[in-house]
Amino acid sequence: MLDIQIGHHWISHIGPLEVNMDTVITAWLAMGVLLALAIFITRHLNRIPGKVQTVAELTLEFIEGLSVGQMGKEGYKHISLIGSLFLFILVANLMGQLPWRLLPLPGEFASPTNDLNVTLGLALLVSVYYIGAGLIKKKLAYFKHYFQPFWFIAPMNVLEDFTRPMALSLRLFINILAGEVLVLVIGGLVPVFAAVPLMLFELFIAFIQAFVFAILAASYVSGAVADEH
Amino acid sequence: MDPKSAAIIASGLAVGLAAIGPGIGMGNAVAAAIEGIVRQPESVSKVRTFMFIGLAFMEVLALYALFVVLIFLVKFIF
């Protein structure tokens, strides 16, 4: 039999709360990597960009295109949210492919995004942000869109605000978790080499999932701040 | 049949059956997107964005089943 365990976290207690220490540590590590990269890249900025600066500028242009492509001119205001989400999720997803199991660590060190708590936190952040952005842009007129196109659709529109964070968080969480379980299963069946193509595919999935999360967040914000015709 | 093997068979069936619908839908969506790109090559970036959003919505249907099955397996088998 394969000896596979899912969701056995290294739990420690802070007061009455349970904390998944492995998730917290890897999440902070992902943030640390991003912060270190940002400081390293912006330390010696040049008018004629070097290699590192070119890559950074291309990344920024990609994020800008993602945000502005969804929202138009409005998109420049929300680049910080979309870009932070994209970069954090990308780094967090890629961290799952590091050889954590070679180290004698307790719990399940992998991507922080294979924990529902992290992805649900990110998704709730997005839903608070888009409702807040809509309220700031349109004041109380924001609530009018619940009654579009007919007044009796209102319950469905309210329900949508709840299903959006659920779908957003479950999509990311399950994609990453399923990828890791798949690599574990194939690695358990054929111990040598068979899992390598799958791991390469997981790198692709990591990028796609970060892209989808960012673009859906952008389209939700765009729907909340869009002008009505 | 004891409950444990019934649970294993049920979870396998659930994921397999849940993959049928999204599989067909995603195939149709990608086919339509490629057709659009071939007809109008300058619209690549726009079509790609909408295709990914659509694929994400379809994909989540199969993932719901996978989520339920994983909860099921963790609870009853592991």
PDB file of C-alpha atoms in Angstrom:
ATOM      1  CA  MET A   1       0.000   0.000   0.000  1.00  0.00           C
ATOM      2  CA  LEU A   2       1.064   3.559  -0.669  1.00  0.00           C
ATOM      3  CA  ASP A   3       1.617   5.567   2.462  1.00  0.00           C
ATOM      4  CA  ILE A   4       0.091   8.920   1.529  1.00  0.00           C
ATOM      5  CA  GLN A   5      -1.192  11.422   4.023  1.00  0.00           C
ATOM      6  CA  ILE A   6      -3.159  14.533   3.089  1.00  0.00           C
ATOM      7  CA  GLY A   7      -3.720  17.461   5.383  1.00  0.00           C
ATOM      8  CA  HIS A   8      -1.671  16.319   8.378  1.00  0.00           C
ATOM      9  CA  HIS A   9      -0.339  19.708   9.391  1.00  0.00           C
ATOM     10  CA  TRP A  10       2.119  20.673  12.065  1.00  0.00           C
ATOM     11  CA  ILE A  11      -0.317  22.312  14.464  1.00  0.00           C
ATOM     12  CA  SER A  12       0.667  24.572  17.308  1.00  0.00           C
ATOM     13  CA  HIS A  13      -1.629  26.478  19.636  1.00  0.00           C
ATOM     14  CA  ILE A  14      -1.745  30.214  20.217  1.00  0.00           C
ATOM     15  CA  GLY A  15      -4.325  30.732  22.941  1.00  0.00           C
ATOM     16  CA  PRO A  16      -7.553  29.047  21.804  1.00  0.00           C
ATOM     17  CA  LEU A  17      -6.480  29.140  18.131  1.00  0.00           C
ATOM     18  CA  GLU A  18      -4.935  26.331  16.131  1.00  0.00           C
ATOM     19  CA  VAL A  19      -2.177  27.451  13.772  1.00  0.00           C
ATOM     20  CA  ASN A  20      -0.817  25.356  10.898  1.00  0.00           C
ATOM     21  CA  MET A  21       2.831  26.216  11.463  1.00  0.00           C
ATOM     22  CA  ASP A  22       4.100  24.663   8.194  1.00  0.00           C
ATOM     23  CA  THR A  23       1.693  26.803   6.137  1.00  0.00           C
ATOM     24  CA  VAL A  24       2.587  29.946   8.062  1.00  0.00           C
ATOM     25  CA  ILE A  25       6.320  29.366   7.684  1.00  0.00           C
ATOM     26  CA  THR A  26       6.142  28.677   3.941  1.00  0.00           C
ATOM     27  CA  ALA A  27       3.826  31.665   3.397  1.00  0.00           C
ATOM     28  CA  TRP A  28       6.270  33.971   5.197  1.00  0.00           C
ATOM     29  CA  LEU A  29       9.104  32.418   3.200  1.00  0.00           C
ATOM     30  CA  ALA A  30       7.237  33.236  -0.042  1.00  0.00           C
ATOM     31  CA  MET A  31       6.740  36.829   1.128  1.00  0.00           C
ATOM     32  CA  GLY A  32      10.422  37.011   2.115  1.00  0.00           C
ATOM     33  CA  VAL A  33      11.513  35.808  -1.320  1.00  0.00           C
ATOM     34  CA  LEU A  34       9.330  38.447  -3.000  1.00  0.00           C
ATOM     35  CA  LEU A  35      10.570  41.206  -0.701  1.00  0.00           C
ATOM     36  CA  ALA A  36      14.221  40.234  -1.190  1.00  0.00           C
ATOM     37  CA  LEU A  37      13.740  40.151  -4.977  1.00  0.00           C
ATOM     38  CA  ALA A  38      12.042  43.550  -4.952  1.00  0.00           C
ATOM     39  CA  ILE A  39      14.822  45.134  -2.885  1.00  0.00           C
ATOM     40  CA  PHE A  40      17.546  43.468  -4.967  1.00  0.00           C
ATOM     41  CA  ILE A  41      16.022  44.631  -8.260  1.00  0.00           C
ATOM     42  CA  THR A  42      15.225  48.225  -7.306  1.00  0.00           C
ATOM     43  CA  ARG A  43      18.559  48.957  -5.601  1.00  0.00           C
ATOM     44  CA  HIS A  44      20.458  49.966  -8.740  1.00  0.00           C
ATOM     45  CA  LEU A  45      17.873  51.261 -11.185  1.00  0.00           C
ATOM     46  CA  ASN A  46      19.236  52.489 -14.486  1.00  0.00           C
ATOM     47  CA  ARG A  47      17.812  54.479 -17.366  1.00  0.00           C
ATOM     48  CA  ILE A  48      19.292  51.861 -19.687  1.00  0.00           C
ATOM     49  CA  PRO A  49      17.991  48.630 -18.133  1.00  0.00           C
ATOM     50  CA  GLY A  50      20.280  45.688 -17.467  1.00  0.00           C
ATOM     51  CA  LYS A  51      19.194  42.062 -17.729  1.00  0.00           C
ATOM     52  CA  VAL A  52      17.554  41.831 -14.291  1.00  0.00           C
ATOM     53  CA  GLN A  53      15.793  45.144 -14.664  1.00  0.00           C
ATOM     54  CA  THR A  54      14.462  44.139 -18.098  1.00  0.00           C
ATOM     55  CA  VAL A  55      12.872  41.000 -16.655  1.00  0.00           C
ATOM     56  CA  ALA A  56      11.350  43.039 -13.826  1.00  0.00           C
ATOM     57  CA  GLU A  57       9.965  45.614 -16.247  1.00  0.00           C
ATOM     58  CA  LEU A  58       8.494  42.895 -18.466  1.00  0.00           C
ATOM     59  CA  THR A  59       6.794  41.385 -15.403  1.00  0.00           C
ATOM     60  CA  LEU A  60       5.362  44.756 -14.445  1.00  0.00           C
ATOM     61  CA  GLU A  61       4.139  45.307 -18.005  1.00  0.00           C
ATOM     62  CA  PHE A  62       2.468  41.890 -17.967  1.00  0.00           C
ATOM     63  CA  ILE A  63       0.651  42.723 -14.712  1.00  0.00           C
ATOM     64  CA  GLU A  64      -0.284  46.158 -16.030  1.00  0.00           C
ATOM     65  CA  GLY A  65      -1.708  44.581 -19.186  1.00  0.00           C
ATOM     66  CA  LEU A  66      -3.663  42.110 -17.071  1.00  0.00           C
ATOM     67  CA  SER A  67      -5.195  44.814 -14.893  1.00  0.00           C
ATOM     68  CA  VAL A  68      -5.729  47.498 -17.539  1.00  0.00           C
ATOM     69  CA  GLY A  69      -6.993  44.963 -20.089  1.00  0.00           C
ATOM     70  CA  GLN A  70      -9.837  44.049 -17.736  1.00  0.00           C
ATOM     71  CA  MET A  71     -10.736  47.465 -16.331  1.00  0.00           C
ATOM     72  CA  GLY A  72      -9.592  50.043 -18.859  1.00  0.00           C
ATOM     73  CA  LYS A  73      -8.248  53.312 -17.415  1.00  0.00           C
ATOM     74  CA  GLU A  74      -9.590  52.378 -13.983  1.00  0.00           C
ATOM     75  CA  GLY A  75      -7.076  49.533 -13.924  1.00  0.00           C
ATOM     76  CA  TYR A  76      -4.068  51.717 -13.065  1.00  0.00           C
ATOM     77  CA  LYS A  77      -5.520  52.287  -9.569  1.00  0.00           C
ATOM     78  CA  HIS A  78      -5.802  48.593  -8.786  1.00  0.00           C
ATOM     79  CA  ILE A  79      -2.461  47.337 -10.126  1.00  0.00           C
ATOM     80  CA  SER A  80      -1.070  46.989  -6.588  1.00  0.00           C
ATOM     81  CA  LEU A  81      -3.756  44.474  -5.573  1.00  0.00           C
ATOM     82  CA  ILE A  82      -3.713  42.450  -8.792  1.00  0.00           C
ATOM     83  CA  GLY A  83       0.088  42.428  -8.962  1.00  0.00           C
ATOM     84  CA  SER A  84       0.542  41.428  -5.314  1.00  0.00           C
ATOM     85  CA  LEU A  85      -1.968  38.603  -5.676  1.00  0.00           C
ATOM     86  CA  PHE A  86      -0.365  37.334  -8.889  1.00  0.00           C
ATOM     87  CA  LEU A  87       3.221  37.438  -7.616  1.00  0.00           C
ATOM     88  CA  PHE A  88       2.438  35.992  -4.173  1.00  0.00           C
ATOM     89  CA  ILE A  89       0.381  33.112  -5.572  1.00  0.00           C
ATOM     90  CA  LEU A  90       2.962  32.396  -8.263  1.00  0.00           C
ATOM     91  CA  VAL A  91       5.845  32.197  -5.760  1.00  0.00           C
ATOM     92  CA  ALA A  92       3.707  30.250  -3.293  1.00  0.00           C
ATOM     93  CA  ASN A  93       2.679  27.694  -5.942  1.00  0.00           C
ATOM     94  CA  LEU A  94       6.230  27.262  -7.179  1.00  0.00           C
ATOM     95  CA  MET A  95       7.462  26.608  -3.632  1.00  0.00           C
ATOM     96  CA  GLY A  96       5.626  23.278  -3.617  1.00  0.00           C
ATOM     97  CA  GLN A  97       8.120  21.887  -6.123  1.00  0.00           C
ATOM     98  CA  LEU A  98      11.095  22.435  -3.804  1.00  0.00           C
ATOM     99  CA  PRO A  99      12.464  19.180  -2.281  1.00  0.00           C
ATOM    100  CA  TRP A 100      10.989  19.731   1.187  1.00  0.00           C
ATOM    101  CA  ARG A 101      10.794  16.029   1.955  1.00  0.00           C
ATOM    102  CA  LEU A 102      14.576  15.663   2.032  1.00  0.00           C
ATOM    103  CA  LEU A 103      14.593  17.772   5.200  1.00  0.00           C
ATOM    104  CA  PRO A 104      13.559  16.244   8.543  1.00  0.00           C
ATOM    105  CA  LEU A 105      10.615  18.594   9.122  1.00  0.00           C
ATOM    106  CA  PRO A 106       7.358  17.893  10.983  1.00  0.00           C
ATOM    107  CA  GLY A 107       4.030  18.359   9.205  1.00  0.00           C
ATOM    108  CA  GLU A 108       3.499  18.862   5.502  1.00  0.00           C
ATOM    109  CA  PHE A 109       5.868  21.416   4.031  1.00  0.00           C
ATOM    110  CA  ALA A 110       4.717  22.263   0.488  1.00  0.00           C
ATOM    111  CA  SER A 111       3.004  25.210  -1.199  1.00  0.00           C
ATOM    112  CA  PRO A 112       1.247  27.421   1.333  1.00  0.00           C
ATOM    113  CA  THR A 113      -1.623  27.484  -1.182  1.00  0.00           C
ATOM    114  CA  ASN A 114      -2.383  23.796  -0.550  1.00  0.00           C
ATOM    115  CA  ASP A 115      -4.033  24.939   2.688  1.00  0.00           C
ATOM    116  CA  LEU A 116      -7.644  26.099   2.342  1.00  0.00           C
ATOM    117  CA  ASN A 117      -7.075  28.742   5.041  1.00  0.00           C
ATOM    118  CA  VAL A 118      -4.582  30.643   2.872  1.00  0.00           C
ATOM    119  CA  THR A 119      -6.637  30.561  -0.329  1.00  0.00           C
ATOM    120  CA  LEU A 120      -9.864  31.438   1.484  1.00  0.00           C
ATOM    121  CA  GLY A 121      -8.051  34.380   3.100  1.00  0.00           C
ATOM    122  CA  LEU A 122      -6.917  35.621  -0.310  1.00  0.00           C
ATOM    123  CA  ALA A 123     -10.394  35.153  -1.806  1.00  0.00           C
ATOM    124  CA  LEU A 124     -12.093  37.014   1.072  1.00  0.00           C
ATOM    125  CA  LEU A 125      -9.552  39.795   0.638  1.00  0.00           C
ATOM    126  CA  VAL A 126     -10.641  40.079  -2.998  1.00  0.00           C
ATOM    127  CA  SER A 127     -14.351  40.134  -2.145  1.00  0.00           C
ATOM    128  CA  VAL A 128     -13.894  42.785   0.566  1.00  0.00           C
ATOM    129  CA  TYR A 129     -11.775  44.792  -1.884  1.00  0.00           C
ATOM    130  CA  TYR A 130     -14.233  44.763  -4.782  1.00  0.00           C
ATOM    131  CA  ILE A 131     -17.240  45.608  -2.625  1.00  0.00           C
ATOM    132  CA  GLY A 132     -15.199  48.386  -0.991  1.00  0.00           C
ATOM    133  CA  ALA A 133     -14.019  49.698  -4.358  1.00  0.00           C
ATOM    134  CA  GLY A 134     -17.604  49.735  -5.635  1.00  0.00           C
ATOM    135  CA  LEU A 135     -18.849  51.587  -2.526  1.00  0.00           C
ATOM    136  CA  ILE A 136     -16.061  54.181  -2.747  1.00  0.00           C
ATOM    137  CA  LYS A 137     -16.612  54.758  -6.476  1.00  0.00           C
ATOM    138  CA  LYS A 138     -20.428  54.902  -6.563  1.00  0.00           C
ATOM    139  CA  LYS A 139     -21.383  55.455  -2.895  1.00  0.00           C
ATOM    140  CA  LEU A 140     -24.834  53.985  -2.161  1.00  0.00           C
ATOM    141  CA  ALA A 141     -25.676  53.710  -5.855  1.00  0.00           C
ATOM    142  CA  TYR A 142     -23.478  50.595  -5.801  1.00  0.00           C
ATOM    143  CA  PHE A 143     -26.373  48.598  -4.354  1.00  0.00           C
ATOM    144  CA  LYS A 144     -28.467  49.375  -7.441  1.00  0.00           C
ATOM    145  CA  HIS A 145     -26.626  46.711  -9.430  1.00  0.00           C
ATOM    146  CA  TYR A 146     -28.170  43.993  -7.254  1.00  0.00           C
ATOM    147  CA  PHE A 147     -31.517  44.830  -8.858  1.00  0.00           C
ATOM    148  CA  GLN A 148     -30.248  44.589 -12.436  1.00  0.00           C
ATOM    149  CA  PRO A 149     -31.685  43.537 -14.850  1.00  0.00           C
ATOM    150  CA  PHE A 150     -34.908  42.764 -12.907  1.00  0.00           C
ATOM    151  CA  TRP A 151     -35.724  43.390  -9.249  1.00  0.00           C
ATOM    152  CA  PHE A 152     -36.578  39.736  -8.536  1.00  0.00           C
ATOM    153  CA  ILE A 153     -33.038  38.656  -9.522  1.00  0.00           C
ATOM    154  CA  ALA A 154     -31.732  40.292  -6.319  1.00  0.00           C
ATOM    155  CA  PRO A 155     -31.379  37.055  -4.262  1.00  0.00           C
ATOM    156  CA  MET A 156     -29.253  35.520  -7.027  1.00  0.00           C
ATOM    157  CA  ASN A 157     -27.036  38.579  -7.158  1.00  0.00           C
ATOM    158  CA  VAL A 158     -26.539  38.511  -3.383  1.00  0.00           C
ATOM    159  CA  LEU A 159     -25.790  34.790  -3.562  1.00  0.00           C
ATOM    160  CA  GLU A 160     -23.124  35.527  -6.167  1.00  0.00           C
ATOM    161  CA  ASP A 161     -21.153  37.554  -3.610  1.00  0.00           C
ATOM    162  CA  PHE A 162     -20.902  34.398  -1.501  1.00  0.00           C
ATOM    163  CA  THR A 163     -20.192  31.880  -4.272  1.00  0.00           C
ATOM    164  CA  ARG A 164     -17.414  34.004  -5.770  1.00  0.00           C
ATOM    165  CA  PRO A 165     -14.918  33.699  -2.863  1.00  0.00           C
ATOM    166  CA  MET A 166     -15.865  30.039  -2.450  1.00  0.00           C
ATOM    167  CA  ALA A 167     -15.169  29.170  -6.087  1.00  0.00           C
ATOM    168  CA  LEU A 168     -12.030  31.330  -6.164  1.00  0.00           C
ATOM    169  CA  SER A 169     -10.495  29.722  -3.081  1.00  0.00           C
ATOM    170  CA  LEU A 170     -11.520  26.146  -3.893  1.00  0.00           C
ATOM    171  CA  ARG A 171     -10.122  26.386  -7.423  1.00  0.00           C
ATOM    172  CA  LEU A 172      -6.656  27.402  -6.298  1.00  0.00           C
ATOM    173  CA  PHE A 173      -6.570  25.076  -3.295  1.00  0.00           C
ATOM    174  CA  ILE A 174      -7.747  21.954  -5.116  1.00  0.00           C
ATOM    175  CA  ASN A 175      -5.568  22.512  -8.167  1.00  0.00           C
ATOM    176  CA  ILE A 176      -2.411  22.763  -6.081  1.00  0.00           C
ATOM    177  CA  LEU A 177      -3.376  19.963  -3.678  1.00  0.00           C
ATOM    178  CA  ALA A 178      -4.373  17.620  -6.524  1.00  0.00           C
ATOM    179  CA  GLY A 179      -1.073  18.322  -8.280  1.00  0.00           C
ATOM    180  CA  GLU A 180       0.903  17.406  -5.185  1.00  0.00           C
ATOM    181  CA  VAL A 181      -1.135  14.263  -4.530  1.00  0.00           C
ATOM    182  CA  LEU A 182      -0.667  13.252  -8.185  1.00  0.00           C
ATOM    183  CA  VAL A 183       3.118  13.649  -7.954  1.00  0.00           C
ATOM    184  CA  LEU A 184       3.102  11.662  -4.685  1.00  0.00           C
ATOM    185  CA  VAL A 185       1.029   8.830  -6.180  1.00  0.00           C
ATOM    186  CA  ILE A 186       3.087   8.538  -9.366  1.00  0.00           C
ATOM    187  CA  GLY A 187       6.286   8.827  -7.335  1.00  0.00           C
ATOM    188  CA  GLY A 188       5.015   6.020  -5.099  1.00  0.00           C
ATOM    189  CA  LEU A 189       4.178   3.749  -8.041  1.00  0.00           C
ATOM    190  CA  VAL A 190       7.338   4.362 -10.093  1.00  0.00           C
ATOM    191  CA  PRO A 191      10.039   5.688  -7.755  1.00  0.00           C
ATOM    192  CA  VAL A 192      12.483   6.712 -10.494  1.00  0.00           C
ATOM    193  CA  PHE A 193      11.992   9.520 -13.003  1.00  0.00           C
ATOM    194  CA  ALA A 194       8.288   8.994 -13.822  1.00  0.00           C
ATOM    195  CA  ALA A 195       7.174  11.997 -11.740  1.00  0.00           C
ATOM    196  CA  VAL A 196       9.529  14.468 -13.442  1.00  0.00           C
ATOM    197  CA  PRO A 197       7.283  15.336 -16.439  1.00  0.00           C
ATOM    198  CA  LEU A 198       4.386  15.768 -14.014  1.00  0.00           C
ATOM    199  CA  MET A 199       6.462  18.133 -11.895  1.00  0.00           C
ATOM    200  CA  LEU A 200       7.277  20.165 -15.004  1.00  0.00           C
ATOM    201  CA  PHE A 201       3.544  20.253 -15.743  1.00  0.00           C
ATOM    202  CA  GLU A 202       2.966  21.469 -12.179  1.00  0.00           C
ATOM    203  CA  LEU A 203       5.232  24.455 -12.864  1.00  0.00           C
ATOM    204  CA  PHE A 204       2.923  25.333 -15.766  1.00  0.00           C
ATOM    205  CA  ILE A 205      -0.181  24.830 -13.577  1.00  0.00           C
ATOM    206  CA  ALA A 206       1.346  27.085 -10.915  1.00  0.00           C
ATOM    207  CA  PHE A 207       1.605  29.912 -13.444  1.00  0.00           C
ATOM    208  CA  ILE A 208      -1.862  29.303 -14.935  1.00  0.00           C
ATOM    209  CA  GLN A 209      -3.535  29.269 -11.510  1.00  0.00           C
ATOM    210  CA  ALA A 210      -1.845  32.498 -10.435  1.00  0.00           C
ATOM    211  CA  PHE A 211      -2.905  34.063 -13.757  1.00  0.00           C
ATOM    212  CA  VAL A 212      -6.510  32.865 -13.410  1.00  0.00           C
ATOM    213  CA  PHE A 213      -6.759  34.082  -9.803  1.00  0.00           C
ATOM    214  CA  ALA A 214      -5.421  37.519 -10.717  1.00  0.00           C
ATOM    215  CA  ILE A 215      -7.586  37.864 -13.818  1.00  0.00           C
ATOM    216  CA  LEU A 216     -10.750  36.816 -11.982  1.00  0.00           C
ATOM    217  CA  ALA A 217      -9.967  39.288  -9.191  1.00  0.00           C
ATOM    218  CA  ALA A 218      -9.482  41.969 -11.857  1.00  0.00           C
ATOM    219  CA  SER A 219     -12.789  41.111 -13.534  1.00  0.00           C
ATOM    220  CA  TYR A 220     -14.661  41.199 -10.209  1.00  0.00           C
ATOM    221  CA  VAL A 221     -13.208  44.619  -9.372  1.00  0.00           C
ATOM    222  CA  SER A 222     -13.984  45.757 -12.925  1.00  0.00           C
ATOM    223  CA  GLY A 223     -17.599  44.618 -12.558  1.00  0.00           C
ATOM    224  CA  ALA A 224     -17.930  46.551  -9.286  1.00  0.00           C
ATOM    225  CA  VAL A 225     -16.479  49.850 -10.522  1.00  0.00           C
ATOM    226  CA  ALA A 226     -17.789  49.782 -14.116  1.00  0.00           C
ATOM    227  CA  ASP A 227     -19.968  52.683 -15.256  1.00  0.00           C
ATOM    228  CA  GLU A 228     -23.535  51.764 -16.013  1.00  0.00           C
ATOM    229  CA  HIS A 229     -24.871  52.635 -19.412  1.00  0.00           C
TER     230      HIS A 229
ATOM    231  CA  MET B   1     -19.514  -5.187   0.272  1.00  0.00           C
ATOM    232  CA  ASP B   2     -17.975  -3.536   3.304  1.00  0.00           C
ATOM    233  CA  PRO B   3     -18.386   0.243   3.670  1.00  0.00           C
ATOM    234  CA  LYS B   4     -14.719   1.006   3.075  1.00  0.00           C
ATOM    235  CA  SER B   5     -14.490  -0.540  -0.380  1.00  0.00           C
ATOM    236  CA  ALA B   6     -17.874   0.980  -1.251  1.00  0.00           C
ATOM    237  CA  ALA B   7     -16.439   4.386  -0.321  1.00  0.00           C
ATOM    238  CA  ILE B   8     -13.369   3.831  -2.513  1.00  0.00           C
ATOM    239  CA  ILE B   9     -15.460   2.749  -5.527  1.00  0.00           C
ATOM    240  CA  ALA B  10     -17.868   5.664  -5.004  1.00  0.00           C
ATOM    241  CA  SER B  11     -15.066   8.213  -4.880  1.00  0.00           C
ATOM    242  CA  GLY B  12     -13.469   6.873  -8.056  1.00  0.00           C
ATOM    243  CA  LEU B  13     -16.822   6.967  -9.864  1.00  0.00           C
ATOM    244  CA  ALA B  14     -17.583  10.475  -8.571  1.00  0.00           C
ATOM    245  CA  VAL B  15     -14.402  12.033  -9.952  1.00  0.00           C
ATOM    246  CA  GLY B  16     -14.679  10.168 -13.244  1.00  0.00           C
ATOM    247  CA  LEU B  17     -18.313  11.145 -13.840  1.00  0.00           C
ATOM    248  CA  ALA B  18     -17.733  14.737 -12.776  1.00  0.00           C
ATOM    249  CA  ALA B  19     -14.925  15.066 -15.333  1.00  0.00           C
ATOM    250  CA  ILE B  20     -17.198  14.235 -18.315  1.00  0.00           C
ATOM    251  CA  GLY B  21     -19.192  17.474 -18.480  1.00  0.00           C
ATOM    252  CA  PRO B  22     -16.336  19.949 -17.948  1.00  0.00           C
ATOM    253  CA  GLY B  23     -14.213  17.920 -20.396  1.00  0.00           C
ATOM    254  CA  ILE B  24     -16.757  18.338 -23.188  1.00  0.00           C
ATOM    255  CA  GLY B  25     -17.342  21.987 -22.296  1.00  0.00           C
ATOM    256  CA  MET B  26     -13.657  22.884 -22.191  1.00  0.00           C
ATOM    257  CA  GLY B  27     -13.104  21.112 -25.513  1.00  0.00           C
ATOM    258  CA  ASN B  28     -15.860  23.184 -27.119  1.00  0.00           C
ATOM    259  CA  ALA B  29     -14.556  26.395 -25.585  1.00  0.00           C
ATOM    260  CA  VAL B  30     -10.964  25.883 -26.739  1.00  0.00           C
ATOM    261  CA  ALA B  31     -12.130  24.851 -30.212  1.00  0.00           C
ATOM    262  CA  ALA B  32     -14.196  28.035 -30.512  1.00  0.00           C
ATOM    263  CA  ALA B  33     -11.301  30.147 -29.218  1.00  0.00           C
ATOM    264  CA  ILE B  34      -8.874  28.681 -31.765  1.00  0.00           C
ATOM    265  CA  GLU B  35     -11.402  29.259 -34.537  1.00  0.00           C
ATOM    266  CA  GLY B  36     -11.739  32.879 -33.439  1.00  0.00           C
ATOM    267  CA  ILE B  37      -7.982  33.374 -33.352  1.00  0.00           C
ATOM    268  CA  VAL B  38      -7.527  31.818 -36.807  1.00  0.00           C
ATOM    269  CA  ARG B  39     -10.202  34.086 -38.277  1.00  0.00           C
ATOM    270  CA  GLN B  40      -8.861  37.192 -36.580  1.00  0.00           C
ATOM    271  CA  PRO B  41      -5.205  36.766 -35.553  1.00  0.00           C
ATOM    272  CA  GLU B  42      -4.958  40.285 -34.071  1.00  0.00           C
ATOM    273  CA  SER B  43      -7.497  39.428 -31.355  1.00  0.00           C
ATOM    274  CA  VAL B  44      -5.249  36.784 -29.736  1.00  0.00           C
ATOM    275  CA  SER B  45      -4.753  38.465 -26.351  1.00  0.00           C
ATOM    276  CA  LYS B  46      -8.439  39.303 -25.853  1.00  0.00           C
ATOM    277  CA  VAL B  47      -9.640  35.835 -26.863  1.00  0.00           C
ATOM    278  CA  ARG B  48      -7.031  34.214 -24.631  1.00  0.00           C
ATOM    279  CA  THR B  49      -8.152  36.212 -21.595  1.00  0.00           C
ATOM    280  CA  PHE B  50     -11.807  35.323 -22.057  1.00  0.00           C
ATOM    281  CA  MET B  51     -10.909  31.694 -22.770  1.00  0.00           C
ATOM    282  CA  PHE B  52      -9.010  31.423 -19.503  1.00  0.00           C
ATOM    283  CA  ILE B  53     -11.842  32.987 -17.506  1.00  0.00           C
ATOM    284  CA  GLY B  54     -14.317  30.580 -19.103  1.00  0.00           C
ATOM    285  CA  LEU B  55     -12.053  27.587 -18.582  1.00  0.00           C
ATOM    286  CA  ALA B  56     -11.638  28.532 -14.922  1.00  0.00           C
ATOM    287  CA  PHE B  57     -15.418  28.504 -14.436  1.00  0.00           C
ATOM    288  CA  MET B  58     -15.753  25.090 -16.111  1.00  0.00           C
ATOM    289  CA  GLU B  59     -12.795  23.588 -14.354  1.00  0.00           C
ATOM    290  CA  VAL B  60     -14.194  24.420 -10.937  1.00  0.00           C
ATOM    291  CA  LEU B  61     -17.163  22.083 -11.580  1.00  0.00           C
ATOM    292  CA  ALA B  62     -14.900  19.052 -11.733  1.00  0.00           C
ATOM    293  CA  LEU B  63     -12.871  20.385  -8.828  1.00  0.00           C
ATOM    294  CA  TYR B  64     -15.952  20.542  -6.576  1.00  0.00           C
ATOM    295  CA  ALA B  65     -16.326  16.781  -7.048  1.00  0.00           C
ATOM    296  CA  LEU B  66     -12.634  16.266  -6.329  1.00  0.00           C
ATOM    297  CA  PHE B  67     -12.953  18.389  -3.181  1.00  0.00           C
ATOM    298  CA  VAL B  68     -15.899  16.352  -1.910  1.00  0.00           C
ATOM    299  CA  VAL B  69     -14.078  13.112  -2.680  1.00  0.00           C
ATOM    300  CA  LEU B  70     -10.916  14.236  -0.884  1.00  0.00           C
ATOM    301  CA  ILE B  71     -12.913  15.163   2.224  1.00  0.00           C
ATOM    302  CA  PHE B  72     -14.653  11.794   1.970  1.00  0.00           C
ATOM    303  CA  LEU B  73     -11.386   9.883   1.617  1.00  0.00           C
ATOM    304  CA  VAL B  74      -9.624  11.731   4.421  1.00  0.00           C
ATOM    305  CA  LYS B  75     -12.588  11.178   6.715  1.00  0.00           C
ATOM    306  CA  PHE B  76     -13.367   7.536   5.981  1.00  0.00           C
ATOM    307  CA  ILE B  77     -10.212   5.906   4.712  1.00  0.00           C
ATOM    308  CA  PHE B  78      -6.987   7.551   5.804  1.00  0.00           C
TER     309      PHE B  78
END
